[in-house]
Each structure stands twice: as C-alpha cells, then as structure tokens.
C-alpha positions as a Python dict, from the first residue, in 0.01 Angstrom:
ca = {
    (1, 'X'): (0, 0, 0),
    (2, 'X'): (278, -35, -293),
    (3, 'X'): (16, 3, -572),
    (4, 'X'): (-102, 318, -415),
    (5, 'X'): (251, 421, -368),
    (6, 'X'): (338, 349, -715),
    (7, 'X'): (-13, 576, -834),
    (8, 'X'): (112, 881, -625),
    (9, 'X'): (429, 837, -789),
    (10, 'X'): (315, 855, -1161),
    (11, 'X'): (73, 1107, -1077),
    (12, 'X'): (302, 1353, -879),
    (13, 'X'): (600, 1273, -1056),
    (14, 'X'): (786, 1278, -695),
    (15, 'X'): (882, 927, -594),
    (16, 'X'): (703, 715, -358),
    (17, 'X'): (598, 810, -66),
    (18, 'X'): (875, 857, 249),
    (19, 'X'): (808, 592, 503),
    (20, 'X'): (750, 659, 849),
    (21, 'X'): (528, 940, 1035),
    (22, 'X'): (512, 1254, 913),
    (23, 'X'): (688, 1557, 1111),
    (24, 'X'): (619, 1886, 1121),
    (25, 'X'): (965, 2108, 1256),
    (26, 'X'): (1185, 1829, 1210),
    (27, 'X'): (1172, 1844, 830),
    (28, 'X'): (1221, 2212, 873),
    (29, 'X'): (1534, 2269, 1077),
    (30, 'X'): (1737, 1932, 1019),
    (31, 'X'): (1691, 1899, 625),
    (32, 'X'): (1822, 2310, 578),
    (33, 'X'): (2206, 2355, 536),
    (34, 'X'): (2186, 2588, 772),
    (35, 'X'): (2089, 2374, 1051),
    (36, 'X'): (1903, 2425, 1410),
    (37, 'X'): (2148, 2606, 1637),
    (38, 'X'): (2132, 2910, 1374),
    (39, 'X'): (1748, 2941, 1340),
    (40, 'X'): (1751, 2854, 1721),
    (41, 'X'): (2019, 3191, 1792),
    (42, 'X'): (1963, 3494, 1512),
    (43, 'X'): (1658, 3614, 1432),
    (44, 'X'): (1447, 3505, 1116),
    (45, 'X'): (1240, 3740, 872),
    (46, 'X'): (1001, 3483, 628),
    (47, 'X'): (880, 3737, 355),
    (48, 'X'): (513, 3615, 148),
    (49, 'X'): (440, 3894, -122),
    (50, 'X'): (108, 3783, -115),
    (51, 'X'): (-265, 3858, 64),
    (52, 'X'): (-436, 3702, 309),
    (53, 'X'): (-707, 3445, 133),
    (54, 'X'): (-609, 3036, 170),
    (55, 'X'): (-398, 3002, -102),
    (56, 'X'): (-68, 2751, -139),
    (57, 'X'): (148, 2976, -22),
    (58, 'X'): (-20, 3159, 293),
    (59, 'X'): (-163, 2878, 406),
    (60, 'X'): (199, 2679, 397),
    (61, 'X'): (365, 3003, 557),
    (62, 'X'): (139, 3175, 765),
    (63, 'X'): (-118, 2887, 891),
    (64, 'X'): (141, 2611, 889),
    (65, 'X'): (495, 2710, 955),
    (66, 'X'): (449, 3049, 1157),
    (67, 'X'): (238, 2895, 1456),
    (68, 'X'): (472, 2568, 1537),
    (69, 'X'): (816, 2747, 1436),
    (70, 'X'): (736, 3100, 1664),
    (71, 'X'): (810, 2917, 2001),
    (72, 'X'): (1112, 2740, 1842),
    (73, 'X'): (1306, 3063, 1689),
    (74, 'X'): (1424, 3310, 1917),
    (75, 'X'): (1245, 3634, 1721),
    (76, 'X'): (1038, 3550, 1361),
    (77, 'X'): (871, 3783, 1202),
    (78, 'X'): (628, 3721, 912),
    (79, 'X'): (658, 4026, 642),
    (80, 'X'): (272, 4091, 507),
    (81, 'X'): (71, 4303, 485),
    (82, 'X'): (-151, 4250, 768),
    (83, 'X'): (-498, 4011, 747),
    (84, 'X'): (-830, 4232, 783),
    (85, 'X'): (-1017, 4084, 1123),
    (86, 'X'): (-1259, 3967, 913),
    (87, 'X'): (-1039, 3716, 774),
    (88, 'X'): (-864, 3592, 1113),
    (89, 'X'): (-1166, 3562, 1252),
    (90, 'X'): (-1248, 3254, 1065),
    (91, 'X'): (-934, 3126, 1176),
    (92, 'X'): (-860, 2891, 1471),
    (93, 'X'): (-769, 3116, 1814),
    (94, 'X'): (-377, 2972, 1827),
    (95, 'X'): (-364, 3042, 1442),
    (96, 'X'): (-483, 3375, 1442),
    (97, 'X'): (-272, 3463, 1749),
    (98, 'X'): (64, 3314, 1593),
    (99, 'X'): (-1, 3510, 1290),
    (100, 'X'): (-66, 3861, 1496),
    (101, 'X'): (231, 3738, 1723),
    (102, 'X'): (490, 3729, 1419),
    (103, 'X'): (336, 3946, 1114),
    (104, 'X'): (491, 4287, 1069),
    (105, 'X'): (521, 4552, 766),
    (106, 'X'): (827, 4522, 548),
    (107, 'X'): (930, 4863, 632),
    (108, 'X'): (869, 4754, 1009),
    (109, 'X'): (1244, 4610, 986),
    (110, 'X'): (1551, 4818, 948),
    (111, 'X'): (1834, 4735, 712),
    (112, 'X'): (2025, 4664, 1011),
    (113, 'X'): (1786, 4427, 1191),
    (114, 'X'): (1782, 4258, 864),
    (115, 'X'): (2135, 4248, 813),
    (116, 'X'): (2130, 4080, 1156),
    (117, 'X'): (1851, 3795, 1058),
    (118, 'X'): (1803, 3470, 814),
    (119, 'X'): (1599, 3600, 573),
    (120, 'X'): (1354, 3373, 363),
    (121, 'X'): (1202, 3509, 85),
    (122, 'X'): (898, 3305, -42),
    (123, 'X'): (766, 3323, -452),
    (124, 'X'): (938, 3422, -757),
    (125, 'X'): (1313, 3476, -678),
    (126, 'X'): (1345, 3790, -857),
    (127, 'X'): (1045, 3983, -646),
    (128, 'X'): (1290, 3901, -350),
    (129, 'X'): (1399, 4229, -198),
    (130, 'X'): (1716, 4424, -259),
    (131, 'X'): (1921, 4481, 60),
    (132, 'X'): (2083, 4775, 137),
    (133, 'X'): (2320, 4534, 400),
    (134, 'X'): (2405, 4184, 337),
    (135, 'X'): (2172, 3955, 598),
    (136, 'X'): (2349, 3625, 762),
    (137, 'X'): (2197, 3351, 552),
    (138, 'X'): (1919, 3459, 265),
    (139, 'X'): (1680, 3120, 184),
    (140, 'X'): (1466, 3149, -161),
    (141, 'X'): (1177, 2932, -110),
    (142, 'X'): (1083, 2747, -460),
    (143, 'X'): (851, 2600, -641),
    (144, 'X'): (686, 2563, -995),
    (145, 'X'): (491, 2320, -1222),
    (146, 'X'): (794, 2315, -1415),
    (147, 'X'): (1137, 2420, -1559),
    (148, 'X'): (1235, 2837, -1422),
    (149, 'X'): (1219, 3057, -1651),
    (150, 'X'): (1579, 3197, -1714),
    (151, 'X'): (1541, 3514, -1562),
    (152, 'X'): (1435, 3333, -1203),
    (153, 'X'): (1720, 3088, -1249),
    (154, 'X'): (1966, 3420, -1250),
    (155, 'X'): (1761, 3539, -968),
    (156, 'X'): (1734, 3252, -757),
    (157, 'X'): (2180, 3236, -768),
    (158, 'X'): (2129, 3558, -538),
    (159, 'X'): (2022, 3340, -240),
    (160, 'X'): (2272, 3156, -38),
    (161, 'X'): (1993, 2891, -8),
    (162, 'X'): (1725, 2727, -206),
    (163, 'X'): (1513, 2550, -52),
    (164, 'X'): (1203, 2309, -266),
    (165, 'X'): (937, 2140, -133),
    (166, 'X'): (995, 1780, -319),
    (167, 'X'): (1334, 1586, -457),
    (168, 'X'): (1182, 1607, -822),
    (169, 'X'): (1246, 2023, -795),
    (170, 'X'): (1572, 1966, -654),
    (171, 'X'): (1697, 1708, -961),
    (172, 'X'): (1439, 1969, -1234),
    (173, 'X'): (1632, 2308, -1103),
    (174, 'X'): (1988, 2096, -1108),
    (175, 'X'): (1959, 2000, -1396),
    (176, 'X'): (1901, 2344, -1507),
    (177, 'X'): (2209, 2459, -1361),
    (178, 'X'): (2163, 2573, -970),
    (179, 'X'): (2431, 2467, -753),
    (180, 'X'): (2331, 2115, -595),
    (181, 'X'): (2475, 2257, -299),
    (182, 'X'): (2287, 2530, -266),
    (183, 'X'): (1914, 2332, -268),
    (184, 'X'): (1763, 2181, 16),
    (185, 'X'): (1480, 1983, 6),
    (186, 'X'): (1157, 2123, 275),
    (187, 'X'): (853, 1936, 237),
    (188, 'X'): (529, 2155, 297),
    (189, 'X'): (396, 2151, 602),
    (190, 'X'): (131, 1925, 754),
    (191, 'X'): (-73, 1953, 1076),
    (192, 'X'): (-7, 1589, 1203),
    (193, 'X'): (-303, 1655, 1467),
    (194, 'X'): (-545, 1780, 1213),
    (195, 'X'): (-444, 1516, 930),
    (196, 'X'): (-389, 1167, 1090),
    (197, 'X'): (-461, 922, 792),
    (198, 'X'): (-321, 594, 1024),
    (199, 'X'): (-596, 706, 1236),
    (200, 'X'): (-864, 709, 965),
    (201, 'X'): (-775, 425, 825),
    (202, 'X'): (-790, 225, 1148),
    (203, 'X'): (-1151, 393, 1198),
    (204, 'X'): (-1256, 355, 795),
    (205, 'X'): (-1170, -69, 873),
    (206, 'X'): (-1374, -44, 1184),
    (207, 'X'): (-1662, 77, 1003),
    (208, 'X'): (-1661, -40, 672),
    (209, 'X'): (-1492, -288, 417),
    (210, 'X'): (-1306, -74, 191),
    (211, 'X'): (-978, 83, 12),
    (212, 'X'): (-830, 362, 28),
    (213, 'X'): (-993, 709, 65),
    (214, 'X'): (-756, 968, -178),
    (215, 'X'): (-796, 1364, -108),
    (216, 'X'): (-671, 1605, -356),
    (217, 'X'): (-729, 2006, -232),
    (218, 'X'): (-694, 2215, -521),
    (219, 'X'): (-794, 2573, -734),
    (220, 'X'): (-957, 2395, -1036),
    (221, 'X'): (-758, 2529, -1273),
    (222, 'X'): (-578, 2365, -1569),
    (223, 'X'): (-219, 2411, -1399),
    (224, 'X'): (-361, 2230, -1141),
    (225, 'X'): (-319, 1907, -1311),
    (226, 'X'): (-708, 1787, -1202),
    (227, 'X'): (-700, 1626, -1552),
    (228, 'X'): (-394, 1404, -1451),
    (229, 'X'): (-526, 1284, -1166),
    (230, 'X'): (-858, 1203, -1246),
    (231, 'X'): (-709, 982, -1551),
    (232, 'X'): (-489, 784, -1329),
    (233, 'X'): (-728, 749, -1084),
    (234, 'X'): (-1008, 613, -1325),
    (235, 'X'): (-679, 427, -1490),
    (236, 'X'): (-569, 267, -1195),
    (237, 'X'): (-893, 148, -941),
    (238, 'X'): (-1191, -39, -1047),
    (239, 'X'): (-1543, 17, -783),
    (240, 'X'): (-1470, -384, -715),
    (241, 'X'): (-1201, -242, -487),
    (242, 'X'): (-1340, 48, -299),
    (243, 'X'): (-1147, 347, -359),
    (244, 'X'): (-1271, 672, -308),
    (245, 'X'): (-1134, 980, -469),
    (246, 'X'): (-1269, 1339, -260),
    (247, 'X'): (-1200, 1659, -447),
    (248, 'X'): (-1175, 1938, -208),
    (249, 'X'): (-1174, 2273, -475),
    (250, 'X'): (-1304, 2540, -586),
    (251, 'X'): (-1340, 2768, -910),
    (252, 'X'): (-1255, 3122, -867),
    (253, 'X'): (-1433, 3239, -1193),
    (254, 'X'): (-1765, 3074, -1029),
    (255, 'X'): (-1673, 3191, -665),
    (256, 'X'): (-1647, 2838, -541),
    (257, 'X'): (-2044, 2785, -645),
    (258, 'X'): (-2172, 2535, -833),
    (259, 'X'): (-2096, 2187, -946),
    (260, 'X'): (-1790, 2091, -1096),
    (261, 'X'): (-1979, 1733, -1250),
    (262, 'X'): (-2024, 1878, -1617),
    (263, 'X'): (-1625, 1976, -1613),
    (264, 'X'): (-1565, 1569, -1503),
    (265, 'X'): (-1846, 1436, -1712),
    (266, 'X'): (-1669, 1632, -2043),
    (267, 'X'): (-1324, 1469, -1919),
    (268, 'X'): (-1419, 1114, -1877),
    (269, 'X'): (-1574, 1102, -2180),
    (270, 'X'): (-1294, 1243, -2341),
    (271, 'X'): (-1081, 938, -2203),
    (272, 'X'): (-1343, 726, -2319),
    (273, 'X'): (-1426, 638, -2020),
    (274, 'X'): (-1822, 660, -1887),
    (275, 'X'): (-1965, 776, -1600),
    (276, 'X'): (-2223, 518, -1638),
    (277, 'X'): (-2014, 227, -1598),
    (278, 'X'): (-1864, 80, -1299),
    (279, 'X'): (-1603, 358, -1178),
    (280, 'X'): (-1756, 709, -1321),
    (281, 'X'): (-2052, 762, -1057),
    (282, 'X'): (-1885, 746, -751),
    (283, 'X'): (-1653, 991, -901),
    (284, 'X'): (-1882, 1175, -1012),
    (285, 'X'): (-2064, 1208, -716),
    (286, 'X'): (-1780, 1286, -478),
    (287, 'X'): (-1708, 1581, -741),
    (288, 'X'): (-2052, 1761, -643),
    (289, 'X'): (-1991, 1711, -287),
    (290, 'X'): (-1643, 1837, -276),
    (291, 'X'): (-1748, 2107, -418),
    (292, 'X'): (-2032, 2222, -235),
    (293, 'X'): (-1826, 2204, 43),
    (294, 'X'): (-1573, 2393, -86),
    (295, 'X'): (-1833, 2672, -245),
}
C-alpha cells in the first residue's frame, strides 16, 4: 500500500494519499473558513461559466456537489445556463432532479438576493462577475496545471476566499503571493456509493490473485499529463506483480472513436520501453478497451 502511495505521489505531485474513508460534505463545509452554520443559514449562489457535457468542472459542480449539498443549504442555486433534456436524460433520476431543483439563469438573481448570499464563482478568477452590491462571503474556486498567470493572481485577491482542490495548489498559489489565509483546501468530490475501492478490493482478492487495479479518467490531451502516468506506471510495476492500469478517455478531435493503442505504442517506444515485453501488452490492451468504452 506505501509503494502505491509513494507512485500517486510522484505522479500527482500531491502527497500521499489521506488515510481514512473518503467523505463527501464533510470535506466541504468543515475544511472552508467559512464554516457550516453560515452555508447552513444564508443562501448560496455556485456560478459554472460553462455547458452542460461531462467535463471536470460540471461534473464536480453540478453532478457531484449540487445533489448531496441541496438538502444541506437552506436555498442553493446553480447559475447555468440550463442542460437541453436530451442531456439530463442520460443522467441518473436524483441527478437530473438536483440539477433542475437548484439551476437558474444568472440574471434569475437580483443584486440584492446576491448581496444577501455566499457566492462561489467556479473557473478563471477574472470571468467572475462584477457586483453591483457587495455579497456576504465571495469563494473563487481554483485550479490549474500550474503557476496563475498574473492577471488571475490580481483577480483571484477579489475573493474573500480561495478555495483548491489539493495542498500542492495551496503551497504553488502561496508561493506566488495569495494570502495563506485566504486558501482553503476542498478536495473534489467523490460518490462514496458509486466508487467504493475497499469494496473492490475485498471482491478483486475473492476472485483472483492480484495487485492493484489503477483508474485514470481523462480528455487525452497533452495537458492531461497521460504521458506522465503511463511512464511511471511502466517505471514502477512489473506483470510479475499484477497491476492493472484502466484508462477511461476519450479524444475530442476523434469524437471518442477509435483506439488510442498507436498513441501508447509511439510513447513506450519512445521510453524505450516495448510493448512486446513483459509489461507493454496488458497496457496496451486495457488502452483499446478504455477507450471503446469511453467512444
């Protein structure tokens, strides 16, 4: 369990893994400056400039916070521009009507009611809106692959709040000058019922000797880091020990068809290492079938 601790680590640059089980609200209203009573008491408006399609952000937002945080705050409102019903409909029945339940216009609020409410604005800090009145508490929701540009660092200052989904944002944007006080560490969300890895592990030992099973959901794209991980992963495992690496993704410029095994046979070889040997054509193989399921 250490070694595979130690591989996230290098690979995510984030630390090792925090022990004990995952949580879903309790990372959300206890880690925040601004605490529980307050989301529990004002109303909160969580902005996403952004469509509906199952991107990072939407499905963090809309498909993971919205639905367990709407019984839990006494009004929230989700500002987007509303989902076609073509697109809920492929969504579970309590996701779709959490979503419907909370999303509203941006000019659905009035400067008042959103003087009145926590506002969180999700994305680039300088798309956040400009408000005519002051609300309570305004949150800027971070992230980024790497160092903020200058102009989002001046942004960004605007918000009482910054909150960053890891602790190796919170020391990056420190170290680039934000107030430690202002940043707040709020893991993304994760759906402990759908995602119960204790649980497949227990089942993966019942049914077969093995290690562990690593999944990595992505947009394979360079930013993406796919190249990092697959190094470490062929790096760090041999097939003696019976890892498996799945690859959930997709490539927009193909529409999610095809097979992404030419883009990891060109990569291994370029790390000199073969997908004929002993660790390439597993990899290999789980490749295709991630992404046929994905396509």
């Amino acid at each position: 369990l250490e070694r595979r601790r130690r591989w996230f680590a290098h690979v995510l640059q984030l630390g090792t893994e925090a022990s004990g089980p995952p949580a879903k609200i309790r990372v959300f209203m206890a880690s925040p400056t601004t605490g529980a009573a307050v989301f529990s008491s004002h109303p909160v408006e969580w902005r996403i400039p952004i469509g509906c399609d199952f991107s990072g952000f939407f499905v963090e937002v809309a498909l993971g916070f919205i639905p367990v945080l709407r019984p839990r705050v006494s009004s929230l409102y989700l500002l987007q521009t509303r989902c076609p019903d073509s697109f809920l409909a492929q969504l579970p029945a309590d996701e779709a009507h959490a979503y419907l339940s909370a999303q509203v216009a941006d000019h659905d609020r009035s400067a008042s009611e959103t003087a009145g409410s926590i506002v969180i604005e999700h994305g680039n800090p300088c798309l956040m809106r400009q408000f005519p009145l002051r609300p309570l508490h305004v949150v800027a929701r971070l992230m980024s692959e790497g160092m903020l540009p200058l102009d989002q660092l001046r942004c960004a200052e605007a918000a009482d709040e910054i909150w960053v989904p890891t602790q190796w944002h919170r020391d990056l944007f420190e170290a680039q000058g934000l107030p430690p006080a202002r940043l707040s560490v709020v893991p993304e969300f994760v759906d402990t019922q759908l995602f119960r890895p204790r649980a497949a592990a227990a089942a993966r030992r019942r049914g077969r000797r093995g290690g562990a099973t690593f999944l990595s959901v992505f947009k394979w794209e360079r930013r993406k880091g796919w190249d990092v991980l697959l190094e470490a992963y062929w790096r760090e495992f041999r097939r003696s020990e019976g890892t498996l690496l799945r690859l959930r993704t997709w490539e927009p410029a193909r529409r999610g068809r095809g097979c992404f095994g030419s883009h990891i046979t060109w990569f291994a070889m370029a790390v000199g290492t073969s997908l004929l040997g002993s660790r390439g054509r597993r990899t290999l193989s789980s490749g295709c079938a991630a992404s046929r399921a994905s396509g």
